[in-house]
mmCIF file of C-alpha atoms in Angstrom:
data_model
loop_
_atom_site.group_PDB
_atom_site.id
_atom_site.type_symbol
_atom_site.label_atom_id
_atom_site.label_comp_id
_atom_site.label_asym_id
_atom_site.label_seq_id
_atom_site.Cartn_x
_atom_site.Cartn_y
_atom_site.Cartn_z
ATOM 1 C CA UNK A 209 110.365 113.521 82.425
ATOM 2 C CA UNK A 210 108.062 111.394 80.255
ATOM 3 C CA UNK A 211 105.333 113.367 78.471
ATOM 4 C CA UNK A 212 102.148 112.487 76.617
ATOM 5 C CA UNK A 213 99.727 114.486 74.487
ATOM 6 C CA UNK A 214 96.446 115.501 76.111
ATOM 7 C CA UNK A 215 93.916 114.365 73.536
ATOM 8 C CA UNK A 216 92.457 117.046 71.319
ATOM 9 C CA UNK A 217 93.991 119.752 73.508
ATOM 10 C CA UNK A 218 97.106 118.797 71.557
ATOM 11 C CA UNK A 219 99.325 119.808 74.457
ATOM 12 C CA UNK A 220 102.174 117.633 75.617
ATOM 13 C CA UNK A 221 102.550 117.578 79.410
ATOM 14 C CA UNK A 222 104.294 115.466 82.026
ATOM 15 C CA UNK A 223 102.589 112.149 82.746
ATOM 16 C CA UNK A 224 102.941 112.955 86.433
ATOM 17 C CA UNK A 225 100.300 115.475 87.427
ATOM 18 C CA UNK A 226 101.308 117.362 90.554
ATOM 19 C CA UNK A 227 98.337 116.517 92.770
ATOM 20 C CA UNK A 228 98.034 119.674 94.846
ATOM 21 C CA UNK A 229 95.824 118.013 97.460
ATOM 22 C CA UNK A 230 99.213 117.343 99.065
ATOM 23 C CA UNK A 231 99.539 121.063 99.806
ATOM 24 C CA UNK A 232 96.234 121.487 101.622
ATOM 25 C CA UNK A 233 97.628 121.324 105.144
ATOM 26 C CA UNK A 234 101.333 122.170 104.790
ATOM 27 C CA UNK A 235 103.348 125.327 105.428
ATOM 28 C CA UNK A 236 104.297 127.702 102.626
ATOM 29 C CA UNK A 237 107.917 126.610 102.959
ATOM 30 C CA UNK A 238 107.019 122.944 102.467
ATOM 31 C CA UNK A 239 104.743 123.787 99.544
ATOM 32 C CA UNK A 240 107.416 125.907 97.857
ATOM 33 C CA UNK A 241 109.949 123.095 98.193
ATOM 34 C CA UNK A 242 107.576 120.477 96.775
ATOM 35 C CA UNK A 243 106.643 122.631 93.781
ATOM 36 C CA UNK A 244 110.316 123.471 93.192
ATOM 37 C CA UNK A 245 111.146 119.750 93.193
ATOM 38 C CA UNK A 246 108.392 119.139 90.641
ATOM 39 C CA UNK A 247 109.623 121.879 88.317
ATOM 40 C CA UNK A 248 113.248 120.746 88.621
ATOM 41 C CA UNK A 249 112.203 117.247 87.523
ATOM 42 C CA UNK A 250 110.204 118.400 84.518
ATOM 43 C CA UNK A 251 106.720 118.172 86.002
ATOM 44 C CA UNK A 252 104.672 120.840 84.225
ATOM 45 C CA UNK A 253 101.112 119.598 84.825
ATOM 46 C CA UNK A 254 99.576 120.937 88.049
ATOM 47 C CA UNK A 255 96.153 119.842 89.228
ATOM 48 C CA UNK A 256 94.382 121.389 92.212
ATOM 49 C CA UNK A 257 90.854 122.130 93.442
ATOM 50 C CA UNK A 258 88.987 124.785 95.372
ATOM 51 C CA UNK A 259 88.240 122.182 98.046
ATOM 52 C CA UNK A 260 91.865 121.191 98.730
ATOM 53 C CA UNK A 261 92.261 123.225 101.894
ATOM 54 C CA UNK A 262 94.915 125.933 101.432
ATOM 55 C CA UNK A 263 96.399 124.300 98.316
ATOM 56 C CA UNK A 264 95.536 127.105 95.902
ATOM 57 C CA UNK A 265 96.930 129.687 98.337
ATOM 58 C CA UNK A 266 100.137 127.680 98.768
ATOM 59 C CA UNK A 267 100.526 127.382 94.988
ATOM 60 C CA UNK A 268 100.090 131.090 94.329
ATOM 61 C CA UNK A 269 103.598 132.472 94.965
ATOM 62 C CA UNK A 270 105.345 130.059 92.591
ATOM 63 C CA UNK A 271 102.595 129.207 90.129
ATOM 64 C CA UNK A 272 101.916 132.856 89.324
ATOM 65 C CA UNK A 273 105.593 133.267 88.461
ATOM 66 C CA UNK A 274 105.817 130.224 86.163
ATOM 67 C CA UNK A 275 102.262 130.401 84.849
ATOM 68 C CA UNK A 276 103.253 130.481 81.176
ATOM 69 C CA UNK A 277 105.472 127.432 81.547
ATOM 70 C CA UNK A 278 102.921 125.016 83.038
ATOM 71 C CA UNK A 279 99.534 123.433 82.431
ATOM 72 C CA UNK A 280 97.276 124.555 85.278
ATOM 73 C CA UNK A 281 94.033 122.825 86.212
ATOM 74 C CA UNK A 282 91.614 123.405 89.047
ATOM 75 C CA UNK A 283 88.150 122.191 89.984
ATOM 76 C CA UNK A 284 84.824 123.394 91.328
ATOM 77 C CA UNK A 285 82.698 121.157 93.483
ATOM 78 C CA UNK A 286 79.749 123.525 93.388
ATOM 79 C CA UNK A 287 76.653 122.403 91.495
ATOM 80 C CA UNK A 288 74.818 125.656 90.757
ATOM 81 C CA UNK A 289 75.943 128.163 88.153
ATOM 82 C CA UNK A 290 76.111 131.030 90.640
ATOM 83 C CA UNK A 291 78.156 129.221 93.282
ATOM 84 C CA UNK A 292 80.439 127.577 90.736
ATOM 85 C CA UNK A 293 81.205 130.884 89.050
ATOM 86 C CA UNK A 294 82.050 132.473 92.397
ATOM 87 C CA UNK A 295 84.355 129.581 93.194
ATOM 88 C CA UNK A 296 86.145 129.849 89.845
ATOM 89 C CA UNK A 297 86.920 133.525 90.452
ATOM 90 C CA UNK A 298 88.059 132.756 93.999
ATOM 91 C CA UNK A 299 90.425 130.080 92.686
ATOM 92 C CA UNK A 300 92.037 132.542 90.288
ATOM 93 C CA UNK A 301 92.446 135.076 93.071
ATOM 94 C CA UNK A 302 93.955 132.531 95.462
ATOM 95 C CA UNK A 303 96.475 131.312 92.879
ATOM 96 C CA UNK A 304 97.257 134.877 91.728
ATOM 97 C CA UNK A 305 96.579 134.025 88.072
ATOM 98 C CA UNK A 306 94.298 135.428 85.383
ATOM 99 C CA UNK A 307 93.215 132.117 83.894
ATOM 100 C CA UNK A 308 93.488 128.332 84.087
ATOM 101 C CA UNK A 309 94.052 125.863 81.269
ATOM 102 C CA UNK A 310 91.423 123.503 82.615
ATOM 103 C CA UNK A 311 88.374 123.903 84.850
ATOM 104 C CA UNK A 312 86.870 120.617 86.001
ATOM 105 C CA UNK A 313 83.467 119.784 87.444
ATOM 106 C CA UNK A 314 84.677 118.016 90.570
ATOM 107 C CA UNK A 315 83.626 114.719 92.156
ATOM 108 C CA UNK A 316 80.878 113.872 89.682
ATOM 109 C CA UNK A 317 80.652 110.197 90.554
ATOM 110 C CA UNK A 318 76.941 109.469 90.285
ATOM 111 C CA UNK A 319 74.205 110.075 87.743
ATOM 112 C CA UNK A 320 72.468 112.302 90.280
ATOM 113 C CA UNK A 321 75.547 114.536 90.537
ATOM 114 C CA UNK A 322 75.865 114.610 86.755
ATOM 115 C CA UNK A 323 72.218 115.634 86.425
ATOM 116 C CA UNK A 324 72.765 118.509 88.861
ATOM 117 C CA UNK A 325 75.852 119.754 87.006
ATOM 118 C CA UNK A 326 74.298 119.605 83.542
ATOM 119 C CA UNK A 327 70.840 120.911 84.470
ATOM 120 C CA UNK A 328 69.700 124.414 83.554
ATOM 121 C CA UNK A 329 71.436 126.778 85.963
ATOM 122 C CA UNK A 330 74.028 124.121 86.809
ATOM 123 C CA UNK A 331 77.811 124.258 87.174
ATOM 124 C CA UNK A 332 78.424 123.420 83.524
ATOM 125 C CA UNK A 333 76.844 126.738 82.552
ATOM 126 C CA UNK A 334 79.300 128.537 84.853
ATOM 127 C CA UNK A 335 82.224 126.733 83.222
ATOM 128 C CA UNK A 336 80.982 127.639 79.750
ATOM 129 C CA UNK A 337 80.501 131.265 80.750
ATOM 130 C CA UNK A 338 84.010 131.362 82.245
ATOM 131 C CA UNK A 339 85.328 129.865 79.020
ATOM 132 C CA UNK A 340 83.626 132.579 76.978
ATOM 133 C CA UNK A 341 85.251 135.185 79.229
ATOM 134 C CA UNK A 342 88.701 133.723 78.576
ATOM 135 C CA UNK A 343 89.464 132.780 82.184
ATOM 136 C CA UNK A 344 89.043 129.062 81.459
ATOM 137 C CA UNK A 345 90.490 127.456 78.324
ATOM 138 C CA UNK A 346 88.997 123.956 78.490
ATOM 139 C CA UNK A 347 86.395 122.113 80.550
ATOM 140 C CA UNK A 348 86.742 118.680 82.137
ATOM 141 C CA UNK A 349 85.025 116.399 84.622
ATOM 142 C CA UNK A 350 86.288 114.291 87.531
ATOM 143 C CA UNK A 351 84.782 111.541 89.651
ATOM 144 C CA UNK A 352 85.508 109.190 92.519
ATOM 145 C CA UNK A 353 84.136 105.759 93.318
ATOM 146 C CA UNK A 354 83.152 102.693 91.353
ATOM 147 C CA UNK A 355 80.437 104.434 89.341
ATOM 148 C CA UNK A 356 82.722 107.135 87.935
ATOM 149 C CA UNK A 357 83.609 105.483 84.584
ATOM 150 C CA UNK A 358 79.954 104.762 83.732
ATOM 151 C CA UNK A 359 78.941 108.272 84.813
ATOM 152 C CA UNK A 360 81.694 109.837 82.708
ATOM 153 C CA UNK A 361 80.645 107.811 79.690
ATOM 154 C CA UNK A 362 77.181 109.351 80.024
ATOM 155 C CA UNK A 363 78.800 112.759 80.591
ATOM 156 C CA UNK A 364 80.602 112.494 77.250
ATOM 157 C CA UNK A 365 77.256 111.787 75.585
ATOM 158 C CA UNK A 366 75.838 114.994 77.032
ATOM 159 C CA UNK A 367 78.789 117.335 76.520
ATOM 160 C CA UNK A 368 82.193 117.093 74.781
ATOM 161 C CA UNK A 369 84.341 117.408 77.898
ATOM 162 C CA UNK A 370 87.981 117.945 76.960
ATOM 163 C CA UNK A 371 89.248 115.793 79.832
ATOM 164 C CA UNK A 372 88.039 113.101 82.200
ATOM 165 C CA UNK A 373 89.650 112.025 85.461
ATOM 166 C CA UNK A 374 88.669 108.878 87.360
ATOM 167 C CA UNK A 375 90.213 106.137 89.566
ATOM 168 C CA UNK A 376 92.415 103.499 87.952
ATOM 169 C CA UNK A 377 94.766 101.004 89.519
ATOM 170 C CA UNK A 378 95.615 97.321 89.273
ATOM 171 C CA UNK A 379 93.086 96.149 91.844
ATOM 172 C CA UNK A 380 90.132 98.177 90.604
ATOM 173 C CA UNK A 381 90.749 97.238 86.977
ATOM 174 C CA UNK A 382 90.665 93.617 88.100
ATOM 175 C CA UNK A 383 86.991 93.976 89.108
ATOM 176 C CA UNK A 384 85.102 92.633 86.057
ATOM 177 C CA UNK A 385 82.330 95.237 86.012
ATOM 178 C CA UNK A 386 84.727 98.087 86.670
ATOM 179 C CA UNK A 387 87.032 96.886 83.928
ATOM 180 C CA UNK A 388 84.132 96.742 81.485
ATOM 181 C CA UNK A 389 83.087 100.294 82.383
ATOM 182 C CA UNK A 390 86.647 101.599 82.065
ATOM 183 C CA UNK A 391 87.146 99.937 78.685
ATOM 184 C CA UNK A 392 83.889 101.420 77.362
ATOM 185 C CA UNK A 393 84.876 104.865 78.624
ATOM 186 C CA UNK A 394 88.364 104.611 77.124
ATOM 187 C CA UNK A 395 86.861 103.641 73.770
ATOM 188 C CA UNK A 396 84.527 106.641 73.733
ATOM 189 C CA UNK A 397 87.278 108.967 74.943
ATOM 190 C CA UNK A 398 89.458 107.805 72.050
ATOM 191 C CA UNK A 399 86.663 108.538 69.578
ATOM 192 C CA UNK A 400 86.200 112.056 70.942
ATOM 193 C CA UNK A 401 89.942 112.578 71.530
ATOM 194 C CA UNK A 402 89.157 113.309 75.165
ATOM 195 C CA UNK A 403 92.220 113.390 77.403
ATOM 196 C CA UNK A 404 92.140 110.565 79.945
ATOM 197 C CA UNK A 405 93.698 111.372 83.317
ATOM 198 C CA UNK A 406 93.535 109.071 86.345
ATOM 199 C CA UNK A 407 93.766 109.091 90.131
ATOM 200 C CA UNK A 408 94.485 106.560 92.909
ATOM 201 C CA UNK A 409 97.318 104.866 91.020
ATOM 202 C CA UNK A 410 99.193 104.024 94.232
ATOM 203 C CA UNK A 411 96.188 103.652 96.564
ATOM 204 C CA UNK A 412 96.325 100.436 98.604
ATOM 205 C CA UNK A 413 93.263 100.331 100.876
ATOM 206 C CA UNK A 414 91.144 102.365 103.314
ATOM 207 C CA UNK A 415 92.959 103.250 106.521
ATOM 208 C CA UNK A 416 92.468 100.753 109.327
ATOM 209 C CA UNK A 417 90.143 102.371 111.846
ATOM 210 C CA UNK A 418 92.109 103.544 114.873
ATOM 211 C CA UNK A 419 95.413 102.673 113.228
ATOM 212 C CA UNK A 420 98.434 104.890 112.615
ATOM 213 C CA UNK A 421 98.192 107.263 109.646
ATOM 214 C CA UNK A 422 101.689 108.369 108.665
ATOM 215 C CA UNK A 423 100.543 110.082 105.453
ATOM 216 C CA UNK A 424 98.150 112.949 104.722
ATOM 217 C CA UNK A 425 96.170 110.881 102.198
ATOM 218 C CA UNK A 426 92.602 109.900 103.121
ATOM 219 C CA UNK A 427 93.438 106.294 102.201
ATOM 220 C CA UNK A 428 96.470 104.091 102.848
ATOM 221 C CA UNK A 429 98.958 104.548 99.985
ATOM 222 C CA UNK A 430 101.747 102.275 98.902
ATOM 223 C CA UNK A 431 105.097 103.636 100.035
ATOM 224 C CA UNK A 432 107.606 100.944 99.005
ATOM 225 C CA UNK A 433 109.474 102.048 95.886
ATOM 226 C CA UNK A 434 109.194 98.712 94.088
ATOM 227 C CA UNK A 435 105.419 98.640 94.524
ATOM 228 C CA UNK A 436 105.059 102.286 93.477
ATOM 229 C CA UNK A 437 107.147 101.475 90.400
ATOM 230 C CA UNK A 438 104.763 98.628 89.557
ATOM 231 C CA UNK A 439 101.664 100.792 90.126
ATOM 232 C CA UNK A 440 103.008 103.516 87.861
ATOM 233 C CA UNK A 441 103.986 100.938 85.243
ATOM 234 C CA UNK A 442 100.410 99.636 85.300
ATOM 235 C CA UNK A 443 98.622 102.953 84.706
ATOM 236 C CA UNK A 444 101.123 104.102 82.087
ATOM 237 C CA UNK A 445 100.715 100.799 80.228
ATOM 238 C CA UNK A 446 97.404 102.216 78.969
ATOM 239 C CA UNK A 447 98.333 104.202 75.850
ATOM 240 C CA UNK A 448 95.125 106.232 76.237
ATOM 241 C CA UNK A 449 96.133 107.532 79.668
ATOM 242 C CA UNK A 450 97.948 110.836 79.277
ATOM 243 C CA UNK A 451 98.611 111.416 82.970
ATOM 244 C CA UNK A 452 98.021 110.391 86.563
ATOM 245 C CA UNK A 453 97.752 112.488 89.705
ATOM 246 C CA UNK A 454 100.334 112.053 92.421
ATOM 247 C CA UNK A 455 99.115 111.010 95.868
ATOM 248 C CA UNK A 456 98.107 113.678 98.365
ATOM 249 C CA UNK A 457 101.251 113.656 100.480
ATOM 250 C CA UNK A 458 104.404 115.644 99.708
ATOM 251 C CA UNK A 459 106.590 112.876 101.123
ATOM 252 C CA UNK A 460 105.441 110.410 98.473
ATOM 253 C CA UNK A 461 105.940 112.736 95.518
ATOM 254 C CA UNK A 462 109.684 112.095 94.975
ATOM 255 C CA UNK A 463 109.058 108.321 94.928
ATOM 256 C CA UNK A 464 106.357 108.771 92.292
ATOM 257 C CA UNK A 465 108.655 110.910 90.157
ATOM 258 C CA UNK A 466 111.390 108.282 90.547
ATOM 259 C CA UNK A 467 108.958 105.597 89.366
ATOM 260 C CA UNK A 468 108.195 107.520 86.185
ATOM 261 C CA UNK A 469 111.873 108.153 85.522
ATOM 262 C CA UNK A 470 112.405 104.372 85.723
ATOM 263 C CA UNK A 471 109.387 103.528 83.560
ATOM 264 C CA UNK A 472 110.344 100.912 81.012
ATOM 265 C CA UNK A 473 112.821 99.138 83.279
ATOM 266 C CA UNK A 474 110.072 96.782 84.506
ATOM 267 C CA UNK A 475 108.308 94.292 82.254
ATOM 268 C CA UNK A 476 104.656 93.254 82.444
ATOM 269 C CA UNK A 477 105.365 89.919 84.094
ATOM 270 C CA UNK A 478 107.366 91.545 86.884
ATOM 271 C CA UNK A 479 104.671 94.179 87.394
ATOM 272 C CA UNK A 480 102.005 91.452 87.617
ATOM 273 C CA UNK A 481 104.085 89.432 90.076
ATOM 274 C CA UNK A 482 104.555 92.393 92.403
ATOM 275 C CA UNK A 483 100.980 93.656 92.387
ATOM 276 C CA UNK A 484 99.314 90.251 92.457
ATOM 277 C CA UNK A 485 101.277 89.232 95.529
ATOM 278 C CA UNK A 486 100.287 92.163 97.778
ATOM 279 C CA UNK A 487 98.355 91.338 100.943
ATOM 280 C CA UNK A 488 95.520 93.709 101.880
ATOM 281 C CA UNK A 489 95.285 95.348 98.444
ATOM 282 C CA UNK A 490 91.692 96.434 97.793
ATOM 283 C CA UNK A 491 89.562 99.354 96.628
ATOM 284 C CA UNK A 492 89.762 102.506 98.732
ATOM 285 C CA UNK A 493 86.109 103.075 97.883
ATOM 286 C CA UNK A 494 84.912 99.885 99.596
ATOM 287 C CA UNK A 495 82.935 97.125 97.912
ATOM 288 C CA UNK A 496 81.077 98.251 94.788
ATOM 289 C CA UNK A 497 77.303 98.075 95.103
ATOM 290 C CA UNK A 498 76.553 98.990 91.522
ATOM 291 C CA UNK A 499 78.781 100.360 88.791
ATOM 292 C CA UNK A 500 76.331 100.243 85.934
#
């Protein structure tokens, strides 16, 4: 399994992050099998969140046993110090662990959300307090939508977050304003040695209303191996990206792992040809209104 170093954390982890949103609505047996597959294929970076349904509960039996062998990250979507702190403790209890390597302020995709998190009595204070108690090693921030890169750039000006996590794929990077925001964020992250982690690598488009939804993801994902290979090639072509989260469906995970194991077998021209020729490829977040 390909690994990259996580910025100033100076930890080398698998470029595939096990996106535990896939475990939110599955049985314990299915969850155990998916986690076992990940471990067998060298995936040692697990990323979950308090809001991912039963994901933390499903992770508990195995994750608690292999805790010292993996990088474990979770998230709080709460905005006040009190509620965030309660959620952090609940996450530890649900996963049956004493600490996490990374606690992320979740879904901070607008300046308003960032203001709430960083205000006096906000969630950032809870993260810092948890860090001082030794139950959280590092603190990161995540965001969805077209504004996320610009918001995270401002976040890094306010606080030295150890990690950032935001959407990146071929289509979104092709939007001029989004590309500009991503490039500016990557430049600042490199200066601060902030670990860059991304989501939505294999996202194709929003689901068609009333149409069939064969996957548990909230958007339509790519499921053809060649296209997944090209998507993975694209995000890993950024040397500053240390990892990407797998899509939120256990059935897609083996294809994503396969794509990483084949990384390097596809050249840039072939990747461009595949991704440029896809019909219906768009942003899962709709049309951007403003990303500045």
